[in-house]
N, CA, C and O atoms as a DFTB+ gen file, in Angstrom:
752 C
 N C O
     1  1     100.990      69.751     127.325
     2  2     100.557      69.903     125.802
     3  2     101.266      69.292     124.840
     4  3     102.417      69.678     124.634
     5  1     100.613      68.046     123.945
     6  2     101.954      67.460     123.077
     7  2     101.479      68.240     121.438
     8  3     100.443      68.183     120.776
     9  1     102.776      68.935     121.237
    10  2     102.908      69.914     120.129
    11  2     103.424      69.437     119.163
    12  3     104.547      68.938     119.106
    13  1     102.133      69.620     117.756
    14  2     102.403      69.011     116.618
    15  2     104.290      69.640     115.819
    16  3     104.931      70.650     116.108
    17  1     104.544      68.791     115.054
    18  2     105.985      69.382     114.282
    19  2     105.559      70.606     113.608
    20  3     104.335      70.619     113.482
    21  1     106.185      71.726     113.091
    22  2     107.867      72.077     113.494
    23  2     108.105      72.493     115.175
    24  3     109.236      72.386     115.649
    25  1     107.003      72.949     115.987
    26  2     106.924      73.269     116.898
    27  2     107.917      72.879     118.044
    28  3     107.681      71.705     118.327
    29  1     109.107      73.460     118.960
    30  2     109.725      73.368     119.562
    31  2     109.060      73.694     121.103
    32  3     107.868      73.973     121.239
    33  1     109.910      73.624     122.108
    34  2     109.469      74.100     123.450
    35  2     110.957      74.715     123.894
    36  3     111.956      74.005     124.007
    37  1     110.933      76.354     124.159
    38  2     111.876      77.141     125.208
    39  2     111.911      76.380     126.580
    40  3     111.150      76.673     127.502
    41  1     112.939      75.288     126.656
    42  2     112.868      74.688     128.154
    43  2     113.233      75.424     129.558
    44  3     113.187      74.852     130.647
    45  1     113.740      77.290     129.287
    46  2     113.665      77.537     130.102
    47  2     112.211      78.539     130.356
    48  3     111.934      78.930     131.489
    49  1     111.286      78.908     129.066
    50  2     110.299      79.615     129.639
    51  2     108.776      78.626     129.128
    52  3     107.628      79.070     129.164
    53  1     109.104      77.483     128.757
    54  2     108.184      76.594     128.412
    55  2     107.249      76.582     127.266
    56  3     106.377      75.738     127.064
    57  1     107.563      77.736     126.453
    58  2     106.960      78.649     125.494
    59  2     107.198      77.719     124.404
    60  3     108.229      77.049     124.346
    61  1     105.880      77.638     123.176
    62  2     106.528      76.791     122.114
    63  2     107.109      77.654     121.165
    64  3     106.920      78.852     121.376
    65  1     107.646      77.404     120.359
    66  2     108.832      77.944     119.632
    67  2     108.623      77.755     117.896
    68  3     108.654      76.546     117.669
    69  1     108.424      78.536     116.619
    70  2     109.275      77.499     115.457
    71  2     110.711      78.539     115.373
    72  3     111.003      79.694     115.683
    73  1     111.180      77.697     114.936
    74  2     112.639      78.218     114.570
    75  2     112.685      78.049     112.913
    76  3     112.355      77.008     112.345
    77  1     113.217      79.423     112.136
    78  2     113.253      79.436     111.017
    79  2     114.528      78.667     110.766
    80  3     115.566      78.836     111.407
    81  1     114.293      77.449     109.367
    82  2     114.923      76.595     108.994
    83  2     116.850      77.629     108.303
    84  3     118.040      77.362     108.131
    85  1     116.131      78.492     108.210
    86  2     117.916      78.797     107.192
    87  2     117.873      79.835     108.298
    88  3     118.930      80.441     108.125
    89  1     117.582      80.097     108.790
    90  2     118.076      81.103     110.332
    91  2     118.212      80.248     111.890
    92  3     117.251      80.315     112.656
    93  1     119.013      79.736     112.148
    94  2     118.498      78.915     113.081
    95  2     118.649      79.781     113.941
    96  3     118.196      79.308     114.983
    97  1     119.086      80.943     114.141
    98  2     119.173      81.560     115.589
    99  2     117.762      82.557     115.360
   100  3     117.731      83.578     116.047
   101  1     117.174      82.427     114.885
   102  2     115.926      83.510     114.165
   103  2     114.575      82.328     115.172
   104  3     114.401      81.192     114.731
   105  1     113.977      82.677     116.123
   106  2     112.457      82.000     116.330
   107  2     111.569      82.556     115.985
   108  3     111.803      83.447     115.168
   109  1     110.600      82.412     116.264
   110  2     108.929      83.002     115.815
   111  2     108.322      82.307     117.050
   112  3     108.307      81.079     117.129
   113  1     107.798      83.146     118.061
   114  2     107.175      82.903     119.226
   115  2     105.820      83.674     119.313
   116  3     105.526      84.727     118.747
   117  1     104.929      82.777     120.296
   118  2     103.609      84.164     120.941
   119  2     104.137      84.983     120.986
   120  3     105.366      84.966     121.040
   121  1     103.455      86.014     120.983
   122  2     103.756      87.662     121.384
   123  2     103.519      87.584     123.218
   124  3     102.620      86.996     123.820
   125  1     104.838      88.520     123.872
   126  2     104.714      88.563     125.209
   127  2     104.315      90.176     125.610
   128  3     104.762      91.172     125.042
   129  1     103.399      90.154     126.690
   130  2     103.473      91.518     127.118
   131  2     105.084      92.504     127.506
   132  3     105.062      93.733     127.442
   133  1     106.108      91.894     127.812
   134  2     107.076      92.336     127.691
   135  2     108.180      92.484     126.415
   136  3     109.410      92.467     126.383
   137  1     107.219      92.626     125.464
   138  2     108.112      93.037     124.285
   139  2     107.164      94.563     124.443
   140  3     106.928      95.077     123.349
   141  1     106.781      95.089     125.286
   142  2     106.058      96.649     124.748
   143  2     107.605      97.950     124.599
   144  3     107.730      98.931     123.866
   145  1     108.150      97.607     125.206
   146  2     109.445      98.373     125.195
   147  2     109.931      98.152     123.861
   148  3     109.602      98.895     122.936
   149  1     110.516      97.401     123.749
   150  2     111.082      96.749     122.407
   151  2     110.101      97.258     120.877
   152  3     110.537      97.511     119.754
   153  1     109.116      97.267     121.224
   154  2     107.567      97.009     120.365
   155  2     107.817      98.731     120.159
   156  3     108.429      98.997     119.125
   157  1     107.486      99.719     120.870
   158  2     107.748     101.411     121.443
   159  2     109.059     101.375     119.885
   160  3     108.857     101.626     118.697
   161  1     109.999     101.066     120.420
   162  2     111.474     101.234     120.065
   163  2     111.444     100.895     118.462
   164  3     111.472     101.697     117.529
   165  1     111.402      99.948     118.438
   166  2     110.857      99.816     116.637
   167  2     110.412     100.781     115.455
   168  3     110.904     101.183     114.401
   169  1     108.893     100.994     116.368
   170  2     107.857     101.198     115.614
   171  2     107.993     102.204     115.185
   172  3     107.371     102.552     114.182
   173  1     109.174     103.284     116.048
   174  2     109.438     104.763     115.897
   175  2     110.380     104.951     115.287
   176  3     110.688     106.087     114.927
   177  1     111.409     103.414     114.882
   178  2     112.379     103.619     113.927
   179  2     112.018     104.390     112.815
   180  3     110.938     104.066     112.323
   181  1     112.691     105.447     112.202
   182  2     111.964     105.631     110.874
   183  2     112.563     104.411     109.981
   184  3     111.853     104.246     108.989
   185  1     113.634     103.529     110.036
   186  2     113.706     102.230     109.155
   187  2     112.851     101.393     109.187
   188  3     112.962     100.249     108.746
   189  1     111.778     101.931     109.781
   190  2     110.942     100.726     109.862
   191  2     109.424     101.604     109.571
   192  3     108.739     101.332     108.586
   193  1     109.224     102.138     110.067
   194  2     107.561     103.168     110.203
   195  2     106.951     103.305     108.889
   196  3     105.897     102.938     108.369
   197  1     108.519     104.302     108.348
   198  2     108.104     104.599     107.120
   199  2     108.093     103.679     105.846
   200  3     108.220     104.187     104.732
   201  1     107.949     102.399     106.004
   202  2     107.223     101.417     105.268
   203  2     105.953     100.970     105.734
   204  3     105.205     100.517     104.867
   205  1     105.469     101.000     107.120
   206  2     103.988     100.531     107.428
   207  2     102.519     101.925     107.623
   208  3     102.395     103.103     107.956
   209  1     101.704     100.781     107.160
   210  2     100.552     101.921     106.369
   211  2      99.818     101.769     107.811
   212  3      99.242     102.788     108.189
   213  1      99.744     100.337     108.897
   214  2      98.807      99.995     109.734
   215  2      99.107     101.372     111.219
   216  3      98.399     102.348     111.468
   217  1      99.962     101.067     111.695
   218  2     100.466     101.263     113.089
   219  2     100.412     102.881     113.288
   220  3     100.737     103.571     112.322
   221  1     100.005     103.531     114.532
   222  2     100.249     105.017     114.162
   223  2     101.439     105.282     114.644
   224  3     101.971     104.565     115.492
   225  1     102.045     106.466     114.095
   226  2     103.032     107.248     113.916
   227  2     103.061     108.466     115.214
   228  3     101.903     108.876     115.296
   229  1     103.764     109.042     116.037
   230  2     104.196     108.245     116.230
   231  2     103.841     107.099     117.380
   232  3     102.718     107.137     117.883
   233  1     104.748     106.120     117.783
   234  2     103.730     104.801     118.249
   235  2     104.496     104.848     120.061
   236  3     105.684     104.834     120.384
   237  1     103.186     104.907     120.972
   238  2     103.575     104.896     121.894
   239  2     103.405     104.135     122.889
   240  3     102.760     103.187     122.440
   241  1     103.633     103.930     124.222
   242  2     103.644     103.267     125.153
   243  2     102.383     102.605     125.309
   244  3     102.370     101.444     125.717
   245  1     101.387     103.170     125.048
   246  2      99.830     103.049     125.634
   247  2      99.394     102.010     124.260
   248  3      98.760     100.959     124.350
   249  1      99.904     102.606     123.056
   250  2      99.719     101.897     121.966
   251  2      99.990     100.138     121.437
   252  3      99.375      99.290     120.790
   253  1     101.344     100.261     122.195
   254  2     102.257      99.215     122.597
   255  2     101.564      98.029     123.505
   256  3     101.392      96.827     123.301
   257  1     101.242      98.918     124.610
   258  2     100.727      97.866     125.562
   259  2      98.972      97.424     125.148
   260  3      98.530      96.310     125.429
   261  1      98.176      98.432     124.495
   262  2      96.890      97.880     124.223
   263  2      96.978      96.707     123.033
   264  3      96.271      95.700     123.057
   265  1      98.065      97.031     121.875
   266  2      98.680      95.839     120.974
   267  2      98.786      94.282     121.468
   268  3      98.248      93.239     121.095
   269  1      99.835      94.657     122.592
   270  2     100.143      93.537     123.325
   271  2      99.671      92.547     123.614
   272  3      99.918      91.361     123.395
   273  1      98.403      93.504     124.535
   274  2      97.060      93.142     125.221
   275  2      96.251      91.963     124.287
   276  3      96.332      90.735     124.321
   277  1      95.654      92.636     123.666
   278  2      94.787      92.165     122.137
   279  2      95.667      90.425     121.942
   280  3      95.213      89.288     122.071
   281  1      97.046      90.920     121.591
   282  2      97.260      90.124     121.122
   283  2      97.783      88.646     121.743
   284  3      97.711      87.661     121.010
   285  1      98.124      88.562     122.625
   286  2      98.445      87.486     123.822
   287  2      97.402      87.004     123.859
   288  3      97.376      85.802     123.599
   289  1      96.313      87.570     124.131
   290  2      94.897      86.908     124.118
   291  2      94.591      86.331     123.395
   292  3      94.124      85.255     123.770
   293  1      94.624      86.636     121.654
   294  2      93.901      86.067     121.077
   295  2      95.364      84.720     120.648
   296  3      95.149      83.673     120.037
   297  1      96.635      85.136     121.134
   298  2      97.356      83.988     120.771
   299  2      97.324      83.182     121.658
   300  3      97.751      82.131     121.180
   301  1      96.914      82.968     123.295
   302  2      96.765      82.134     124.319
   303  2      95.105      81.392     123.535
   304  3      94.859      80.204     123.743
   305  1      94.397      82.017     122.919
   306  2      92.809      81.317     122.774
   307  2      93.309      80.633     121.832
   308  3      92.557      79.659     121.854
   309  1      94.463      80.330     120.548
   310  2      94.762      79.776     119.705
   311  2      95.605      78.429     120.004
   312  3      95.509      77.325     119.467
   313  1      96.514      78.904     121.096
   314  2      97.584      78.073     121.851
   315  2      97.041      77.028     122.089
   316  3      97.421      75.881     121.853
   317  1      95.772      77.542     122.755
   318  2      94.877      75.750     123.758
   319  2      94.244      75.768     122.652
   320  3      93.176      76.286     122.977
   321  1      94.178      75.495     121.297
   322  2      93.886      74.543     119.923
   323  2      95.143      74.361     119.414
   324  3      95.113      74.413     118.185
   325  1      96.048      74.202     119.784
   326  2      97.035      73.635     118.928
   327  2      97.120      71.997     118.881
   328  3      97.848      71.426     118.068
   329  1      96.271      71.266     119.874
   330  2      96.399      69.676     119.899
   331  2      95.355      69.182     118.454
   332  3      95.491      68.087     117.910
   333  1      94.277      70.290     117.982
   334  2      93.442      69.996     116.730
   335  2      94.213      70.268     115.863
   336  3      94.996      71.208     115.727
   337  1      93.861      68.991     114.963
   338  2      94.792      69.118     113.646
   339  2      94.673      70.155     112.730
   340  3      95.568      70.452     111.939
   341  1      93.634      70.697     112.806
   342  2      93.453      72.028     112.137
   343  2      92.760      73.347     113.269
   344  3      91.779      73.282     114.009
   345  1      93.768      74.541     113.012
   346  2      93.447      75.677     113.400
   347  2      92.899      76.942     112.682
   348  3      92.807      77.030     111.457
   349  1      92.536      77.938     113.586
   350  2      91.632      79.198     112.652
   351  2      92.247      80.504     112.729
   352  3      91.869      81.673     112.642
   353  1      94.021      79.494     113.049
   354  2      94.549      80.812     112.698
   355  2      96.224      80.680     113.243
   356  3      96.610      79.524     113.417
   357  1      97.036      81.590     113.465
   358  2      98.250      81.628     114.091
   359  2      98.903      82.178     115.084
   360  3      99.256      83.335     114.854
   361  1      99.288      81.600     116.472
   362  2      99.655      82.025     117.486
   363  2     100.366      82.652     117.853
   364  3     100.250      83.496     118.742
   365  1     101.871      82.177     116.824
   366  2     103.004      82.908     116.535
   367  2     103.392      84.032     115.696
   368  3     103.559      83.906     114.483
   369  1     103.565      85.334     116.440
   370  2     103.568      86.414     115.555
   371  2     105.341      87.153     116.031
   372  3     106.044      87.790     115.246
   373  1     105.633      86.887     117.210
   374  2     107.078      87.557     117.583
   375  2     108.245      87.062     117.064
   376  3     108.522      85.875     117.232
   377  1     108.813      87.638     116.589
   378  2     110.348      87.550     115.589
   379  2     111.588      87.852     116.727
   380  3     112.139      88.949     116.812
   381  1     111.973      86.513     117.705
   382  2     113.117      87.212     118.301
   383  2     114.663      86.411     117.892
   384  3     114.715      85.314     117.336
   385  1     115.691      87.107     118.243
   386  2     117.037      86.772     118.014
   387  2     117.479      85.751     118.965
   388  3     117.320      86.025     120.155
   389  1     117.981      84.677     118.678
   390  2     118.824      83.777     119.768
   391  2     119.593      83.738     120.364
   392  3     119.709      82.520     120.505
   393  1     120.639      84.345     121.146
   394  2     121.944      84.761     121.508
   395  2     122.680      83.728     122.237
   396  3     122.176      83.188     123.222
   397  1     124.118      83.353     121.707
   398  2     124.490      82.590     122.209
   399  2     124.446      81.850     123.527
   400  3     124.697      80.650     123.636
   401  1     124.007      82.902     124.824
   402  2     123.669      82.523     126.002
   403  2     122.506      81.955     126.231
   404  3     122.283      81.463     127.337
   405  1     121.519      81.926     125.169
   406  2     120.165      81.398     124.964
   407  2     119.352      82.495     125.301
   408  3     118.137      82.439     125.111
   409  1     119.764      83.244     125.663
   410  2     118.660      84.396     125.560
   411  2     117.976      85.051     124.130
   412  3     118.261      85.054     122.933
   413  1     117.012      85.545     124.912
   414  2     116.170      86.067     123.183
   415  2     115.945      87.311     123.412
   416  3     115.574      87.731     124.508
   417  1     116.229      88.319     121.982
   418  2     115.867      89.749     121.900
   419  2     114.916      89.916     120.894
   420  3     115.184      89.643     119.724
   421  1     113.539      90.456     121.338
   422  2     112.405      91.006     120.579
   423  2     112.869      91.663     119.010
   424  3     113.076      92.876     119.046
   425  1     113.003      91.180     118.025
   426  2     113.051      91.888     116.568
   427  2     112.120      92.114     116.095
   428  3     112.387      93.039     115.328
   429  1     111.191      91.904     116.019
   430  2     110.252      92.316     115.207
   431  2     108.922      91.557     115.263
   432  3     108.785      90.776     116.204
   433  1     107.899      91.686     114.358
   434  2     106.665      90.869     114.409
   435  2     105.983      90.648     113.178
   436  3     106.435      91.446     112.356
   437  1     105.125      89.948     112.694
   438  2     104.988      89.487     111.466
   439  2     103.286      88.325     111.562
   440  3     103.190      87.206     112.066
   441  1     102.384      89.014     110.995
   442  2     101.159      88.464     111.176
   443  2     100.289      87.446     109.863
   444  3      99.980      87.716     108.702
   445  1     100.137      86.407     110.573
   446  2      99.167      85.365     109.274
   447  2      97.932      85.416     109.712
   448  3      97.655      85.006     110.839
   449  1      96.765      86.065     108.661
   450  2      95.603      85.818     109.369
   451  2      94.897      86.089     107.815
   452  3      95.261      86.219     106.646
   453  1      93.556      86.080     108.679
   454  2      92.383      86.083     107.300
   455  2      92.447      87.318     106.564
   456  3      92.781      88.405     107.035
   457  1      92.085      87.065     105.310
   458  2      92.306      88.149     104.223
   459  2      90.949      89.067     104.594
   460  3      89.934      88.373     104.646
   461  1      90.748      90.425     104.850
   462  2      89.731      91.000     104.840
   463  2      89.750      92.390     103.867
   464  3      89.452      93.556     104.124
   465  1      90.379      91.542     102.276
   466  2      89.883      92.504     101.620
   467  2      89.897      93.838     101.412
   468  3      88.992      94.377     100.775
   469  1      91.400      94.834     102.162
   470  2      91.073      96.166     102.101
   471  2      91.474      96.823     100.389
   472  3      91.181      97.854      99.784
   473  1      91.937      96.118     100.206
   474  2      91.681      96.658      98.525
   475  2      90.172      96.800      97.728
   476  3      90.061      97.361      96.638
   477  1      89.509      96.443      98.162
   478  2      87.627      96.181      97.668
   479  2      87.445      97.478      97.864
   480  3      88.191      98.005      98.690
   481  1      86.553      98.223      97.258
   482  2      85.996      99.638      97.435
   483  2      84.517      99.434      97.137
   484  3      83.798     100.426      97.253
   485  1      83.918      98.172      96.732
   486  2      82.743      97.813      96.426
   487  2      81.972      97.967      97.489
   488  3      81.849      96.866      98.027
   489  1      81.231      99.018      98.215
   490  2      80.587      98.825      99.110
   491  2      79.491      97.810      99.584
   492  3      79.192      97.636     100.766
   493  1      79.071      97.326      98.788
   494  2      77.996      95.778      98.946
   495  2      78.689      94.871      98.738
   496  3      78.117      93.783      98.806
   497  1      80.667      94.838      98.287
   498  2      80.717      93.316      97.525
   499  2      82.093      92.748      98.664
   500  3      82.461      91.592      98.872
   501  1      82.811      94.492      99.452
   502  2      83.301      93.818     100.136
   503  2      82.714      93.152     101.747
   504  3      83.195      92.169     102.311
   505  1      81.757      93.862     102.163
   506  2      81.536      93.187     103.645
   507  2      81.063      91.699     103.458
   508  3      81.321      90.880     104.340
   509  1      80.279      91.280     102.165
   510  2      79.850      89.874     101.961
   511  2      81.479      88.764     101.709
   512  3      81.585      87.602     102.102
   513  1      82.665      89.648     100.890
   514  2      83.584      88.658     100.795
   515  2      84.325      88.201     102.321
   516  3      84.689      87.059     102.604
   517  1      84.459      89.684     103.392
   518  2      84.850      89.549     104.133
   519  2      84.299      88.519     105.110
   520  3      84.949      87.746     105.813
   521  1      82.924      88.659     105.018
   522  2      81.664      87.883     105.875
   523  2      82.293      86.105     105.733
   524  3      82.730      85.309     106.564
   525  1      82.009      86.029     103.943
   526  2      82.608      84.655     103.547
   527  2      83.694      84.108     104.201
   528  3      83.716      83.070     104.863
   529  1      84.689      84.962     103.943
   530  2      85.922      84.368     104.555
   531  2      85.760      83.751     106.054
   532  3      85.539      82.605     106.447
   533  1      86.005      85.255     106.868
   534  2      85.557      84.679     107.937
   535  2      84.906      83.547     108.414
   536  3      85.297      82.821     109.328
   537  1      83.693      83.410     107.619
   538  2      82.812      82.405     108.112
   539  2      83.399      80.777     107.840
   540  3      82.961      79.778     108.410
   541  1      84.430      80.807     106.882
   542  2      84.645      79.758     106.394
   543  2      85.382      78.620     108.128
   544  3      85.957      79.033     109.134
   545  1      84.991      77.244     107.736
   546  2      85.523      76.790     108.891
   547  2      87.213      76.399     108.644
   548  3      87.874      76.038     107.670
   549  1      87.585      76.764     110.484
   550  2      88.897      76.152     110.133
   551  2      89.405      75.161     109.335
   552  3      88.996      74.020     109.550
   553  1      90.263      75.353     108.397
   554  2      90.805      73.988     107.471
   555  2      89.906      74.281     106.013
   556  3      90.092      73.560     105.033
   557  1      89.256      75.026     105.996
   558  2      88.826      75.326     104.491
   559  2      89.896      75.529     103.507
   560  3      90.649      76.487     103.682
   561  1      90.029      74.924     102.715
   562  2      90.947      75.378     101.581
   563  2      90.929      76.442     100.551
   564  3      91.901      76.771      99.872
   565  1      89.747      76.948     100.494
   566  2      89.521      78.340     100.239
   567  2      88.954      79.503     100.890
   568  3      88.071      80.298     100.571
   569  1      90.105      79.308     102.411
   570  2      89.707      80.668     103.345
   571  2      91.131      81.323     102.466
   572  3      92.112      80.688     102.079
   573  1      90.870      82.680     102.331
   574  2      92.014      83.325     101.993
   575  2      93.075      83.960     103.327
   576  3      92.727      84.242     104.473
   577  1      94.565      84.065     102.654
   578  2      95.315      84.698     104.169
   579  2      96.176      85.524     103.784
   580  3      96.779      85.390     102.719
   581  1      96.356      86.487     104.590
   582  2      97.449      87.260     104.096
   583  2      98.652      87.334     105.314
   584  3      98.436      87.590     106.499
   585  1      99.684      87.103     104.829
   586  2     101.291      87.462     105.779
   587  2     101.099      88.956     105.764
   588  3     100.906      89.797     104.886
   589  1     101.251      88.963     107.313
   590  2     101.790      90.703     107.305
   591  2     100.428      91.772     106.883
   592  3     100.522      92.979     107.107
   593  1      99.389      91.273     106.360
   594  2      98.691      91.930     105.942
   595  2      99.018      92.643     104.491
   596  3      98.384      93.600     104.048
   597  1     100.086      92.021     103.861
   598  2     100.641      92.076     102.363
   599  2      99.659      92.165     101.190
   600  3      99.368      91.124     100.600
   601  1      99.099      93.397     100.789
   602  2      97.769      92.849      99.676
   603  2      97.939      91.765      98.580
   604  3      97.193      90.898      98.124
   605  1      99.968      92.389      98.193
   606  2      99.677      91.590      97.170
   607  2      99.949      90.297      97.053
   608  3      99.934      89.768      95.941
   609  1     100.218      89.644      98.109
   610  2     100.564      88.352      98.398
   611  2      99.896      87.702      99.588
   612  3     100.284      87.719     100.757
   613  1      98.461      86.933      98.906
   614  2      97.750      86.076      99.955
   615  2      97.930      84.816      99.484
   616  3      97.908      84.372      98.336
   617  1      98.106      84.318     100.512
   618  2      98.518      82.636     100.846
   619  2      97.100      82.110     100.382
   620  3      95.926      82.462     100.501
   621  1      97.887      80.984      99.733
   622  2      96.453      80.364      98.706
   623  2      97.111      79.280      98.359
   624  3      98.184      79.053      97.799
   625  1      95.768      78.301      99.057
   626  2      96.268      76.756      98.682
   627  2      94.988      76.383      97.516
   628  3      93.787      76.516      97.752
   629  1      95.430      76.017      96.554
   630  2      94.573      75.749      95.508
   631  2      93.806      74.414      95.422
   632  3      93.433      73.845      94.396
   633  1      93.668      74.082      96.523
   634  2      92.886      72.235      96.778
   635  2      93.883      71.604      96.198
   636  3      93.638      71.034      95.135
   637  1      95.391      71.548      96.814
   638  2      96.079      71.031      96.520
   639  2      96.696      70.360      97.990
   640  3      96.757      71.212      98.877
   641  1      96.989      69.495      98.250
   642  2      97.784      69.253      99.992
   643  2      99.323      69.190      99.585
   644  3      99.955      68.663     100.501
   645  1      99.948      69.470      98.759
   646  2     101.156      69.447      98.439
   647  2     101.529      71.086      98.930
   648  3     102.657      71.431      98.577
   649  1     101.063      71.702      99.377
   650  2     101.663      73.030      99.568
   651  2     100.677      74.207      99.176
   652  3      99.491      73.964      98.952
   653  1     101.289      75.712      99.087
   654  2     100.465      76.561      99.525
   655  2     101.468      77.585      98.030
   656  3     102.664      77.515      97.749
   657  1     100.494      78.333      97.454
   658  2     101.371      79.713      96.637
   659  2     100.980      81.280      97.153
   660  3     100.081      81.598      97.931
   661  1     101.791      82.004      96.579
   662  2     101.162      83.461      96.829
   663  2     100.271      83.873      95.512
   664  3     100.808      83.755      94.411
   665  1      99.400      84.182      95.569
   666  2      98.440      84.938      94.456
   667  2      98.010      86.051      94.571
   668  3      97.631      86.506      95.650
   669  1      97.992      86.767      93.336
   670  2      97.106      88.394      93.649
   671  2      95.600      88.578      94.044
   672  3      94.808      87.744      93.607
   673  1      95.127      89.620      94.848
   674  2      94.057      89.256      95.898
   675  2      93.227      89.786      93.987
   676  3      93.571      90.585      93.116
   677  1      91.933      88.683      94.157
   678  2      91.017      89.017      93.497
   679  2      91.143      88.224      92.109
   680  3      90.384      88.467      91.171
   681  1      92.271      87.149      92.036
   682  2      92.655      86.785      90.499
   683  2      93.204      85.297      91.237
   684  3      93.663      85.073      92.357
   685  1      92.902      84.325      89.944
   686  2      93.862      83.187      89.835
   687  2      95.016      82.971      89.726
   688  3      95.578      81.878      89.794
   689  1      95.672      84.458      89.466
   690  2      96.858      83.977      88.979
   691  2      98.139      84.287      90.291
   692  3      97.975      84.954      91.312
   693  1      99.290      83.626      89.886
   694  2     100.229      83.239      90.962
   695  2     101.426      85.003      90.989
   696  3     102.105      85.584      90.143
   697  1     101.146      85.201      92.234
   698  2     102.106      86.384      92.616
   699  2     102.861      86.658      91.535
   700  3     103.333      85.638      91.032
   701  1     103.105      87.513      91.077
   702  2     104.489      87.948      90.050
   703  2     105.609      88.107      90.228
   704  3     106.494      88.109      89.372
   705  1     105.769      88.345      91.983
   706  2     107.307      88.054      92.277
   707  2     107.652      89.612      92.822
   708  3     106.832      90.397      93.296
   709  1     109.025      89.829      92.631
   710  2     108.954      91.180      93.636
   711  2     109.474      92.576      92.239
   712  3     110.450      93.254      92.560
   713  1     108.886      92.865      90.990
   714  2     108.967      93.543      90.427
   715  2     108.136      94.632      90.340
   716  3     108.213      95.555      89.529
   717  1     107.129      94.435      91.448
   718  2     106.112      95.469      92.181
   719  2     106.687      96.030      93.283
   720  3     105.836      96.764      93.786
   721  1     107.664      96.059      93.894
   722  2     107.892      96.540      94.997
   723  2     108.185      97.742      94.949
   724  3     108.933      98.306      94.151
   725  1     107.323      98.369      96.216
   726  2     107.423     100.347      96.245
   727  2     109.564     100.562      95.778
   728  3     110.630      99.992      96.013
   729  1     109.042     101.727      95.053
   730  2     110.724     102.091      94.796
   731  2     111.142     102.382      95.955
   732  3     110.398     102.718      96.877
   733  1     112.543     102.269      96.035
   734  2     113.589     102.730      97.122
   735  2     113.201     101.534      98.352
   736  3     113.754     101.520      99.452
   737  1     112.188     100.597      97.938
   738  2     112.267      99.232      98.598
   739  2     114.011      98.832      98.843
   740  3     114.864      98.979      97.968
   741  1     114.279      98.284     100.290
   742  2     115.387      97.497     100.049
   743  2     115.725      95.965      99.311
   744  3     116.850      95.473      99.223
   745  1     114.620      95.437      98.878
   746  2     114.686      94.472      97.966
   747  2     114.325      94.852      96.366
   748  3     114.225      94.032      95.453
   749  1     114.210      95.848      96.297
   750  2     113.538      96.559      94.900
   751  2     115.018      96.425      94.147
   752  3     115.159      96.819      92.989
């Protein structure tokens, strides 16, 4: 398979990955079923689970196995489409730290996904918004994306080929930044 930039290939595993430019020892890869034990440990760590809304707590081995089966299947489907100029999602969600000897350690996960409008409470409006967003063709600049399910930062391409911005859901305003973080957040 001929992968587009910025993808690289791990020569040992033959797995594609994206290296973080400012942190070259951190890569983003597709999820692996072997991440299960590390995922359970991370999601039961109080420094992590207290900041999360979605996963159950305590997080069990069964939770991890089920989640990784789902995400590896979805990732595999997207990886098969990577030669297309436009894909419908991101198959890379697992964060790994590369050691000096070349081995990697699962250190976390982040998702890039279509926005599901979880903050919209209008029971008639929400299903229509979700349906429209998920029915948009891959590459449509009007698709609403979310990074990590964060409701205050939706990746938005305002019909400009030069890049994306973050914006508030339901507005045309750019994301105001870090002033609205939860009290106690390390970056607050």
